[in-house]
Tab-separated table of C-alpha atoms in Angstrom:
chain	number	residue	atom	x	y	z
A	1	MET	CA	75.432	139.362	98.179
A	2	ASN	CA	78.432	137.022	98.391
A	3	VAL	CA	80.200	135.755	101.489
A	4	VAL	CA	83.943	135.458	100.827
A	5	LYS	CA	86.280	133.418	103.022
A	6	PHE	CA	90.080	133.626	102.914
A	7	GLY	CA	92.360	130.978	104.413
A	8	GLY	CA	95.570	131.488	106.345
A	9	SER	CA	97.857	131.112	103.334
A	10	SER	CA	95.876	133.892	101.641
A	11	LEU	CA	96.523	136.259	104.576
A	12	ALA	CA	100.084	135.355	105.516
A	13	ASP	CA	101.653	138.788	104.936
A	14	GLY	CA	101.117	142.239	103.451
A	15	ALA	CA	101.539	141.132	99.838
A	16	HIS	CA	98.874	138.460	100.306
A	17	PHE	CA	96.630	140.972	102.083
A	18	GLN	CA	96.872	143.141	98.959
A	19	LYS	CA	95.715	140.254	96.766
A	20	VAL	CA	92.770	139.700	99.108
A	21	ILE	CA	91.843	143.394	98.999
A	22	ASP	CA	92.036	143.391	95.191
A	23	ILE	CA	89.678	140.398	95.117
A	24	ILE	CA	87.230	142.116	97.488
A	25	LYS	CA	87.258	145.291	95.380
A	26	ALA	CA	86.883	143.400	92.095
A	27	ASP	CA	83.235	142.459	92.753
A	28	PRO	CA	80.804	144.748	94.613
A	29	LYS	CA	78.739	141.683	95.580
A	30	ARG	CA	81.570	140.616	97.913
A	31	GLN	CA	80.042	142.334	100.931
A	32	VAL	CA	80.898	139.882	103.725
A	33	ILE	CA	84.440	138.670	104.412
A	34	VAL	CA	85.453	135.811	106.740
A	35	VAL	CA	89.138	135.519	107.593
A	36	SER	CA	91.526	132.967	109.035
A	37	ALA	CA	94.632	133.721	111.091
A	38	PRO	CA	97.840	134.547	109.182
A	39	GLY	CA	99.383	131.326	107.877
A	40	LYS	CA	102.907	130.432	106.824
A	41	ARG	CA	104.864	132.940	104.716
A	42	PHE	CA	107.404	130.266	103.745
A	43	SER	CA	107.824	126.546	104.387
A	44	ALA	CA	109.816	126.913	107.624
A	45	ASP	CA	107.532	129.619	109.018
A	46	ILE	CA	105.147	129.152	111.966
A	47	LYS	CA	101.426	129.858	111.673
A	48	VAL	CA	100.060	132.510	114.021
A	49	THR	CA	97.646	129.947	115.470
A	50	ASP	CA	100.589	127.728	116.443
A	51	LEU	CA	102.302	130.720	118.079
A	52	LEU	CA	99.119	131.421	120.039
A	53	ILE	CA	99.091	127.808	121.238
A	54	LYS	CA	102.647	128.328	122.543
A	55	TYR	CA	101.482	131.552	124.184
A	56	ALA	CA	98.622	129.732	125.913
A	57	GLN	CA	100.902	126.915	127.067
A	58	ALA	CA	103.331	129.439	128.541
A	59	ILE	CA	100.502	131.042	130.551
A	60	ILE	CA	99.121	127.676	131.694
A	61	HIS	CA	102.573	126.577	132.910
A	62	HIS	CA	103.421	129.978	134.399
A	63	LYS	CA	106.328	130.612	132.047
A	64	ASP	CA	107.554	133.836	130.464
A	65	ALA	CA	105.430	134.479	127.364
A	66	THR	CA	107.232	137.668	126.267
A	67	PRO	CA	109.224	136.098	123.361
A	68	VAL	CA	106.187	134.483	121.764
A	69	ILE	CA	104.042	137.608	122.277
A	70	GLU	CA	106.682	139.596	120.397
A	71	LYS	CA	106.638	137.113	117.512
A	72	ILE	CA	102.848	137.268	117.233
A	73	ALA	CA	102.782	141.057	117.505
A	74	ASN	CA	105.435	141.316	114.810
A	75	ARG	CA	103.251	139.405	112.336
A	76	TYR	CA	100.457	141.972	112.647
A	77	GLN	CA	102.827	144.934	112.841
A	78	THR	CA	104.591	143.906	109.635
A	79	ILE	CA	101.300	143.717	107.743
A	80	GLY	CA	100.299	147.129	109.106
A	81	GLU	CA	103.628	148.608	108.009
A	82	PHE	CA	103.157	147.198	104.501
A	83	PHE	CA	100.088	149.431	104.135
A	84	GLU	CA	101.586	152.334	106.136
A	85	LEU	CA	98.740	151.918	108.589
A	86	PRO	CA	98.638	154.486	111.445
A	87	ALA	CA	100.022	153.216	114.747
A	88	ARG	CA	96.729	153.332	116.679
A	89	PRO	CA	94.857	150.330	115.143
A	90	VAL	CA	97.936	148.106	115.330
A	91	GLN	CA	98.585	149.176	118.931
A	92	LYS	CA	94.979	148.292	119.763
A	93	ILE	CA	95.585	144.774	118.386
A	94	ILE	CA	98.793	144.350	120.399
A	95	THR	CA	97.104	145.605	123.572
A	96	LYS	CA	94.345	143.030	123.086
A	97	LEU	CA	96.957	140.332	122.508
A	98	LYS	CA	98.823	141.168	125.711
A	99	SER	CA	95.636	141.330	127.771
A	100	LEU	CA	94.531	137.751	127.011
A	101	PRO	CA	95.975	136.280	130.245
A	102	ASN	CA	93.907	138.761	132.278
A	103	GLU	CA	90.542	137.431	131.070
A	104	TYR	CA	88.467	134.886	132.999
A	105	TYR	CA	88.460	131.299	131.724
A	106	PRO	CA	86.501	128.432	133.364
A	107	SER	CA	89.309	125.979	132.552
A	108	ASN	CA	92.592	125.666	130.721
A	109	GLU	CA	90.677	124.210	127.781
A	110	TYR	CA	88.676	127.422	127.451
A	111	LEU	CA	91.858	129.466	127.877
A	112	MET	CA	93.464	127.556	125.019
A	113	ALA	CA	90.375	128.025	122.829
A	114	ALA	CA	90.282	131.768	123.452
A	115	PHE	CA	93.980	132.220	122.743
A	116	LYS	CA	93.759	130.211	119.488
A	117	ALA	CA	90.672	132.120	118.338
A	118	HIS	CA	92.482	135.429	118.560
A	119	GLY	CA	94.545	134.650	115.471
A	120	GLU	CA	91.351	135.130	113.474
A	121	ARG	CA	89.901	137.820	115.723
A	122	LEU	CA	92.938	140.094	115.528
A	123	ASN	CA	93.365	139.450	111.813
A	124	ALA	CA	89.775	140.504	111.139
A	125	MET	CA	90.371	143.671	113.137
A	126	LEU	CA	93.539	144.329	111.119
A	127	LEU	CA	91.908	143.725	107.728
A	128	THR	CA	89.054	146.058	108.697
A	129	SER	CA	91.555	148.812	109.563
A	130	VAL	CA	93.501	148.277	106.336
A	131	LEU	CA	90.329	148.402	104.206
A	132	ASN	CA	89.206	151.659	105.828
A	133	HIS	CA	92.714	153.081	105.413
A	134	LEU	CA	92.458	152.320	101.686
A	135	ASN	CA	89.044	154.011	101.470
A	136	VAL	CA	87.088	150.759	101.317
A	137	PRO	CA	84.438	151.260	104.038
A	138	ALA	CA	84.457	148.234	106.340
A	139	ARG	CA	83.184	147.184	109.759
A	140	PHE	CA	84.563	144.499	112.065
A	141	VAL	CA	81.808	142.127	113.219
A	142	ASP	CA	82.669	140.089	116.292
A	143	PRO	CA	80.910	136.696	116.584
A	144	PHE	CA	79.512	137.896	119.914
A	145	GLU	CA	77.815	140.846	118.210
A	146	ALA	CA	76.609	138.663	115.346
A	147	GLY	CA	75.171	136.103	117.748
A	148	ILE	CA	77.195	133.093	116.607
A	149	ILE	CA	76.282	130.801	119.498
A	150	VAL	CA	77.982	127.418	119.834
A	151	THR	CA	77.935	124.407	122.112
A	152	ASP	CA	80.012	124.149	125.284
A	153	ASP	CA	82.870	122.066	123.882
A	154	PRO	CA	85.813	124.505	123.938
A	155	SER	CA	87.813	122.934	121.083
A	156	ASP	CA	85.172	121.049	119.087
A	157	ALA	CA	82.100	123.260	119.232
A	158	THR	CA	79.109	123.049	116.911
A	159	VAL	CA	76.785	125.853	115.971
A	160	ARG	CA	73.497	126.205	117.839
A	161	PRO	CA	70.294	126.798	115.825
A	162	GLU	CA	69.587	130.224	117.337
A	163	THR	CA	72.662	131.511	115.507
A	164	TYR	CA	70.764	131.694	112.232
A	165	GLU	CA	67.955	133.743	113.722
A	166	ASN	CA	70.549	136.089	115.228
A	167	LEU	CA	72.369	136.497	111.912
A	168	ALA	CA	69.090	137.250	110.150
A	169	HIS	CA	68.768	140.390	112.296
A	170	LEU	CA	72.286	141.653	111.560
A	171	LYS	CA	72.156	145.180	110.171
A	172	PHE	CA	73.635	145.805	106.729
A	173	THR	CA	75.002	149.103	105.476
A	174	ASP	CA	77.172	149.987	102.504
A	175	LYS	CA	80.225	148.872	104.498
A	176	LYS	CA	81.986	145.550	104.026
A	177	LEU	CA	81.432	143.273	107.032
A	178	VAL	CA	84.569	141.492	108.252
A	179	PHE	CA	84.070	138.383	110.422
A	180	PRO	CA	86.775	136.341	112.152
A	181	GLY	CA	86.410	132.657	111.406
A	182	PHE	CA	86.995	129.584	113.590
A	183	PHE	CA	85.027	130.433	116.751
A	184	GLY	CA	81.782	131.433	118.384
A	185	PHE	CA	80.525	132.080	121.890
A	186	THR	CA	78.890	129.625	124.281
A	187	PRO	CA	75.605	130.592	125.978
A	188	ASN	CA	77.759	131.537	129.002
A	189	GLY	CA	79.787	133.977	126.930
A	190	GLN	CA	82.985	131.936	126.600
A	191	ILE	CA	84.886	131.560	123.331
A	192	ALA	CA	84.809	128.054	121.866
A	193	THR	CA	86.452	127.021	118.602
A	194	PHE	CA	85.270	124.742	115.855
A	195	SER	CA	87.445	121.773	114.958
A	196	ARG	CA	90.084	121.874	112.212
A	197	GLY	CA	89.039	123.909	109.196
A	198	GLY	CA	86.915	126.044	111.478
A	199	SER	CA	87.068	129.187	109.356
A	200	ASP	CA	85.427	127.243	106.523
A	201	ILE	CA	82.650	126.368	108.962
A	202	THR	CA	82.206	130.004	109.985
A	203	GLY	CA	82.010	131.019	106.333
A	204	ALA	CA	79.302	128.450	105.662
A	205	ILE	CA	77.370	129.472	108.801
A	206	VAL	CA	77.468	133.158	107.845
A	207	ALA	CA	76.515	132.368	104.239
A	208	ARG	CA	73.473	130.439	105.397
A	209	GLY	CA	72.504	132.918	108.111
A	210	LEU	CA	72.701	135.919	105.779
A	211	HIS	CA	71.049	134.065	102.854
A	212	ALA	CA	74.015	134.709	100.584
A	213	ASP	CA	73.761	134.212	96.836
A	214	LEU	CA	77.203	132.558	96.801
A	215	TYR	CA	79.845	131.429	99.284
A	216	GLU	CA	83.293	131.992	97.751
A	217	ASN	CA	86.028	130.052	99.505
A	218	PHE	CA	89.474	131.308	98.501
A	219	THR	CA	92.412	129.023	99.191
A	220	ASP	CA	95.775	128.164	97.596
A	221	VAL	CA	94.595	125.711	94.923
A	222	ASN	CA	93.083	126.451	91.514
A	223	ALA	CA	90.179	124.037	91.938
A	224	ILE	CA	89.093	120.747	93.419
A	225	TYR	CA	90.560	117.944	91.343
A	226	ALA	CA	89.210	114.602	90.212
A	227	ALA	CA	92.046	112.883	92.108
A	228	ASP	CA	94.780	113.775	94.558
A	229	PRO	CA	97.611	115.581	92.673
A	230	LYS	CA	100.071	113.711	94.908
A	231	ILE	CA	98.851	110.483	93.310
A	232	ILE	CA	97.924	111.639	89.799
A	233	ALA	CA	100.109	114.165	88.004
A	234	HIS	CA	98.025	117.096	86.728
A	235	PRO	CA	94.579	115.604	87.380
A	236	GLN	CA	91.503	117.076	85.753
A	237	ALA	CA	89.932	120.030	87.587
A	238	ILE	CA	86.285	119.599	88.562
A	239	LYS	CA	84.297	122.516	87.160
A	240	LYS	CA	81.011	121.749	88.890
A	241	MET	CA	79.908	119.155	91.430
A	242	THR	CA	77.075	118.583	93.865
A	243	TYR	CA	77.076	118.947	97.631
A	244	ARG	CA	76.798	115.216	98.155
A	245	GLU	CA	79.636	114.469	95.740
A	246	MET	CA	81.814	116.821	97.773
A	247	ARG	CA	80.774	115.164	101.022
A	248	GLU	CA	81.498	111.670	99.707
A	249	LEU	CA	84.937	112.669	98.397
A	250	SER	CA	85.806	114.630	101.562
A	251	TYR	CA	85.117	111.496	103.568
A	252	ALA	CA	87.837	109.633	101.689
A	253	GLY	CA	90.509	112.242	101.932
A	254	PHE	CA	89.774	115.279	99.743
A	255	SER	CA	91.400	117.959	101.893
A	256	VAL	CA	90.236	121.235	100.344
A	257	PHE	CA	87.314	121.270	102.773
A	258	HIS	CA	86.981	120.053	106.315
A	259	ASP	CA	84.541	117.110	106.091
A	260	GLU	CA	81.822	119.021	107.987
A	261	ALA	CA	82.584	122.536	106.785
A	262	ILE	CA	79.983	122.852	104.065
A	263	ILE	CA	77.001	121.426	105.990
A	264	PRO	CA	75.564	124.872	106.925
A	265	ALA	CA	75.803	125.965	103.282
A	266	ILE	CA	74.111	122.729	102.203
A	267	GLU	CA	71.327	123.315	104.714
A	268	GLY	CA	70.889	126.835	103.346
A	269	GLN	CA	71.249	125.672	99.710
A	270	VAL	CA	73.983	128.269	99.142
A	271	PRO	CA	76.254	127.464	96.162
A	272	ILE	CA	79.972	127.329	96.987
A	273	ASN	CA	82.805	128.419	94.716
A	274	VAL	CA	86.308	127.194	95.607
A	275	LYS	CA	88.880	129.549	94.074
A	276	ASN	CA	92.584	130.394	94.231
A	277	THR	CA	93.632	133.676	95.873
A	278	ASN	CA	96.699	133.788	93.634
A	279	HIS	CA	94.675	133.210	90.447
A	280	PRO	CA	91.216	134.662	91.151
A	281	GLU	CA	90.485	134.941	87.435
A	282	LEU	CA	90.226	131.118	87.191
A	283	PRO	CA	86.706	129.672	87.533
A	284	GLY	CA	87.606	127.274	90.343
A	285	THR	CA	85.087	124.608	91.341
A	286	LEU	CA	81.403	125.326	91.851
A	287	ILE	CA	79.552	123.162	94.386
A	288	VAL	CA	75.783	123.224	93.906
A	289	PRO	CA	72.540	121.527	95.008
A	290	GLU	CA	71.623	118.243	93.340
A	291	GLU	CA	68.409	119.616	91.840
A	292	ASN	CA	68.742	120.389	88.117
A	293	PHE	CA	72.374	119.225	88.099
A	294	HIS	CA	73.365	117.495	84.849
A	295	PRO	CA	76.598	115.472	85.155
A	296	GLN	CA	78.988	115.519	82.220
A	297	ASN	CA	81.058	112.474	83.257
A	298	THR	CA	80.260	109.088	84.712
A	299	ILE	CA	82.425	109.784	87.739
A	300	THR	CA	83.396	113.121	89.207
A	301	GLY	CA	86.326	112.001	91.324
A	302	VAL	CA	88.174	109.160	93.006
A	303	ALA	CA	89.816	109.389	96.440
A	304	SER	CA	91.508	107.081	98.916
A	305	SER	CA	92.161	107.056	102.630
A	306	GLU	CA	94.274	104.747	104.775
A	307	ARG	CA	92.843	105.760	108.147
A	308	PHE	CA	90.577	102.711	108.407
A	309	ALA	CA	90.606	99.260	109.965
A	310	ALA	CA	88.071	96.451	109.767
A	311	LEU	CA	86.679	93.661	111.932
A	312	TYR	CA	85.601	90.572	110.002
A	313	LEU	CA	83.092	88.289	111.702
A	314	HIS	CA	81.850	84.919	110.362
A	315	ARG	CA	79.101	82.790	111.863
A	316	TYR	CA	76.792	80.301	110.165
A	317	LEU	CA	73.115	81.361	110.044
A	318	LEU	CA	74.078	84.805	111.304
A	319	ASN	CA	71.194	86.285	109.310
A	320	LYS	CA	68.652	84.137	111.193
A	321	GLU	CA	69.568	85.287	114.710
A	322	VAL	CA	67.291	88.073	115.938
A	323	GLY	CA	69.160	90.747	117.890
A	324	PHE	CA	72.642	89.779	116.697
A	325	THR	CA	73.456	93.223	115.320
A	326	LEU	CA	71.892	94.888	118.371
A	327	LYS	CA	74.256	92.998	120.688
A	328	LEU	CA	77.180	94.006	118.519
A	329	LEU	CA	76.191	97.681	118.571
A	330	GLN	CA	75.768	97.571	122.344
A	331	ILE	CA	79.396	96.456	122.651
A	332	LEU	CA	80.540	99.320	120.430
A	333	TYR	CA	78.468	101.710	122.538
A	334	LYS	CA	80.132	100.378	125.686
A	335	TYR	CA	83.541	101.406	124.307
A	336	ASP	CA	82.260	104.701	122.865
A	337	VAL	CA	83.209	103.581	119.356
A	338	SER	CA	81.237	104.433	116.227
A	339	TYR	CA	81.458	102.411	113.043
A	340	GLU	CA	81.783	103.777	109.532
A	341	HIS	CA	80.208	100.982	107.480
A	342	MET	CA	78.850	97.501	108.052
A	343	PRO	CA	78.557	95.489	104.816
A	344	SER	CA	77.160	92.011	105.453
A	345	GLY	CA	76.348	88.666	103.866
A	346	ILE	CA	74.358	85.630	104.927
A	347	ASP	CA	77.033	84.346	107.312
A	348	ASP	CA	79.476	87.283	107.325
A	349	LEU	CA	79.732	90.779	108.705
A	350	THR	CA	82.487	93.348	108.234
A	351	ILE	CA	82.627	96.422	110.459
A	352	ILE	CA	84.788	99.278	109.219
A	353	PHE	CA	86.206	101.721	111.762
A	354	ASP	CA	88.014	105.028	111.655
A	355	LYS	CA	91.286	104.173	113.417
A	356	ASN	CA	91.596	107.672	114.839
A	357	GLN	CA	89.104	106.739	117.567
A	358	LEU	CA	90.826	103.472	118.547
A	359	ASP	CA	93.896	102.378	120.457
A	360	ASP	CA	95.392	98.906	120.978
A	361	GLN	CA	93.776	98.396	124.376
A	362	THR	CA	90.305	99.326	123.127
A	363	ILE	CA	90.673	97.008	120.142
A	364	HIS	CA	91.792	94.108	122.356
A	365	GLU	CA	89.014	94.552	124.938
A	366	MET	CA	86.302	95.166	122.345
A	367	CYS	CA	87.223	92.056	120.345
A	368	TYR	CA	87.311	90.024	123.579
A	369	ASP	CA	83.746	91.125	124.430
A	370	ILE	CA	82.503	90.430	120.893
A	371	ARG	CA	83.986	86.938	120.950
A	372	ASN	CA	82.493	86.082	124.369
A	373	THR	CA	79.086	87.626	123.671
A	374	LEU	CA	78.444	86.656	120.047
A	375	HIS	CA	80.569	83.456	119.795
A	376	PRO	CA	81.581	83.863	116.130
A	377	ASP	CA	83.112	80.967	114.237
A	378	GLN	CA	85.790	83.364	113.014
A	379	LEU	CA	86.823	86.834	114.166
A	380	ASP	CA	89.660	88.734	112.462
A	381	TRP	CA	90.934	92.246	113.090
A	382	ILE	CA	92.210	93.691	109.788
A	383	ASP	CA	94.532	96.608	110.410
A	384	ASP	CA	95.845	96.759	106.845
A	385	TYR	CA	92.821	98.443	105.310
A	386	ALA	CA	92.209	101.348	102.935
A	387	ILE	CA	89.043	102.784	101.461
A	388	ILE	CA	88.651	103.913	97.845
A	389	MET	CA	85.680	106.161	97.065
A	390	VAL	CA	84.525	106.451	93.455
A	391	VAL	CA	81.958	109.242	93.269
A	392	GLY	CA	79.781	110.711	90.544
A	393	GLU	CA	76.187	111.754	89.962
A	394	GLY	CA	76.638	110.312	86.461
A	395	MET	CA	76.806	106.762	87.837
A	396	ARG	CA	73.056	106.821	88.507
A	397	SER	CA	72.251	106.634	84.800
A	398	ARG	CA	75.117	104.435	83.559
A	399	ILE	CA	75.119	100.657	83.364
A	400	GLY	CA	78.376	98.788	83.862
A	401	THR	CA	80.174	101.311	86.081
A	402	ILE	CA	81.225	98.719	88.656
A	403	GLU	CA	82.604	96.512	85.908
A	404	ASN	CA	84.638	99.430	84.529
A	405	ILE	CA	86.021	100.080	88.019
A	406	ILE	CA	86.896	96.476	88.873
A	407	ARG	CA	88.273	95.356	85.505
A	408	PRO	CA	91.473	97.495	85.508
A	409	LEU	CA	92.072	96.604	89.172
A	410	ALA	CA	91.860	92.879	88.478
A	411	LYS	CA	94.057	93.264	85.394
A	412	ASN	CA	96.739	94.885	87.551
A	413	GLY	CA	96.566	92.410	90.436
A	414	ILE	CA	94.838	94.745	92.922
A	415	GLY	CA	92.665	92.751	95.302
A	416	VAL	CA	89.301	94.173	96.389
A	417	HIS	CA	88.148	93.044	99.846
A	418	MET	CA	84.836	94.860	99.914
A	419	ILE	CA	82.444	96.599	97.504
A	420	ASN	CA	79.629	98.749	98.831
A	421	GLN	CA	77.257	101.002	96.916
A	422	GLY	CA	74.945	103.365	98.770
A	423	ALA	CA	71.246	103.810	98.067
A	424	SER	CA	71.939	107.187	96.441
A	425	ARG	CA	73.874	105.314	93.714
A	426	ILE	CA	76.374	108.154	93.361
A	427	SER	CA	79.263	106.426	95.123
A	428	ILE	CA	80.972	103.062	95.182
A	429	MET	CA	83.242	102.179	98.085
A	430	LEU	CA	86.038	99.652	97.732
A	431	GLY	CA	88.178	98.115	100.449
A	432	THR	CA	91.805	97.271	99.612
A	433	LYS	CA	95.157	96.797	101.276
A	434	ARG	CA	96.944	100.059	102.085
A	435	ALA	CA	99.773	99.267	99.682
A	436	ASP	CA	97.239	98.991	96.840
A	437	ALA	CA	95.304	102.205	97.557
A	438	HIS	CA	97.313	104.580	95.374
A	439	LYS	CA	97.620	102.015	92.604
A	440	ALA	CA	93.853	101.569	92.636
A	441	VAL	CA	93.268	105.323	92.371
A	442	LYS	CA	95.641	105.512	89.395
A	443	GLN	CA	93.930	102.669	87.554
A	444	ILE	CA	90.419	103.999	88.169
A	445	TYR	CA	91.433	107.524	87.157
A	446	GLN	CA	93.047	106.235	83.965
A	447	GLN	CA	89.955	104.207	83.143
A	448	PHE	CA	87.534	107.119	83.428
A	449	PHE	CA	89.589	110.211	82.661
A	450	THR	CA	92.479	109.371	80.356
A	451	THR	CA	91.123	106.555	78.202
A	452	GLU	CA	87.836	106.015	76.428
A	453	SER	CA	85.696	103.097	77.538
A	454	THR	CA	82.455	101.751	76.168
A	455	ASN	CA	79.765	100.942	78.713
A	456	ASP	CA	77.065	98.330	78.328
A	457	GLU	CA	74.805	100.803	76.565
A	458	GLY	CA	77.425	101.555	73.922
A	459	SER	CA	77.921	105.157	74.954
A	460	LYS	CA	81.356	106.707	75.435
A	461	ILE	CA	82.734	107.541	78.862
A	462	HIS	CA	85.504	110.069	78.729
A	463	ALA	CA	86.776	113.259	80.275
A	464	ASN	CA	85.222	116.564	79.301
């Protein structure tokens, strides 16, 4: 049995719905479907989720919500009309949409979460009706019925462990099961949404809970690529990669998956296939467990991100002072700041931060406390910082990979401020200036994918 997830761009209108239905019908193993809310039909269009946010804001501020309700209703009505769906199922969806302000919400945050979640909820109801209308037996499965229980954070919930036991008891028939993505229910029965990319998370949760053979994630790209197509023209598609390669590359900016979306599938050891709704015949990218994986290339991909900043700290005999790092971490804890990496030397320490959790005041006060508590000889805040991730299971068995990465950078005048290789030996992290990030990606990609290089063992490194 396969769990199949479709994103918003795959469900934007009736024509896209038809492609989705054709994909579902093409393989009888596709028994469980997870859907997003309808996305944009064209570049200037508005996603249904964004319309629902406007709807919620109108209710919170006691404004007339009629115009936005009509826009949302029209999206579902138009899809229903495309399939000549009887009026009753569409009217049921519109009635549910209009009744949202009448429900009980503990706070405006929970109201907003519930309104946003209904993009997926109503779309799953609609797809179920369309499938049945086309003689494809289907059943809508609400997360409440399925027992998808999440934590009490209304807009950044995480799945609770009892969810998997609940899903294991879900009854199967010969009908397709249609789940809305993006949300679950708190122990108190309130809707709470996952963070961005939440439908991917739901798909992975359902795939693990139902012990799926495969989790197929349909989106609007043909595959995951070895580099960002915005940086490299026509980069090589990755045919197969491991879970941890995907995680490492997601961290540095690969945007096909939300960084945390595949964790439930990893925990359940469910293979993931990323495919294109518009070209379902293409193989896409298969993401698999590390066991028995045989890499074909030295590196699988290279990615960059400019969302980082760094704090450089120098103090003689730093390595001899017991408790130095503990004091530093206590200061970070005081400001509720986590660090990403902390490469160090004998007298030096660099702390790399995700800038999304920092503001100017926090940076100023945190640096002040570090200076007064730890008395460094030198303390520099480096705002101009980018991270390059070079990832590949093949690096574990190749000698000279770092040299092959650094050599083209040095030849092209790209300075490297930090090099860090994890214990897994499948990734190498480089720190550069932001202006050099894209240039570094281009040089590394060219080195490993468009030219042949000879490593220290004399073997050839080249693209498949």
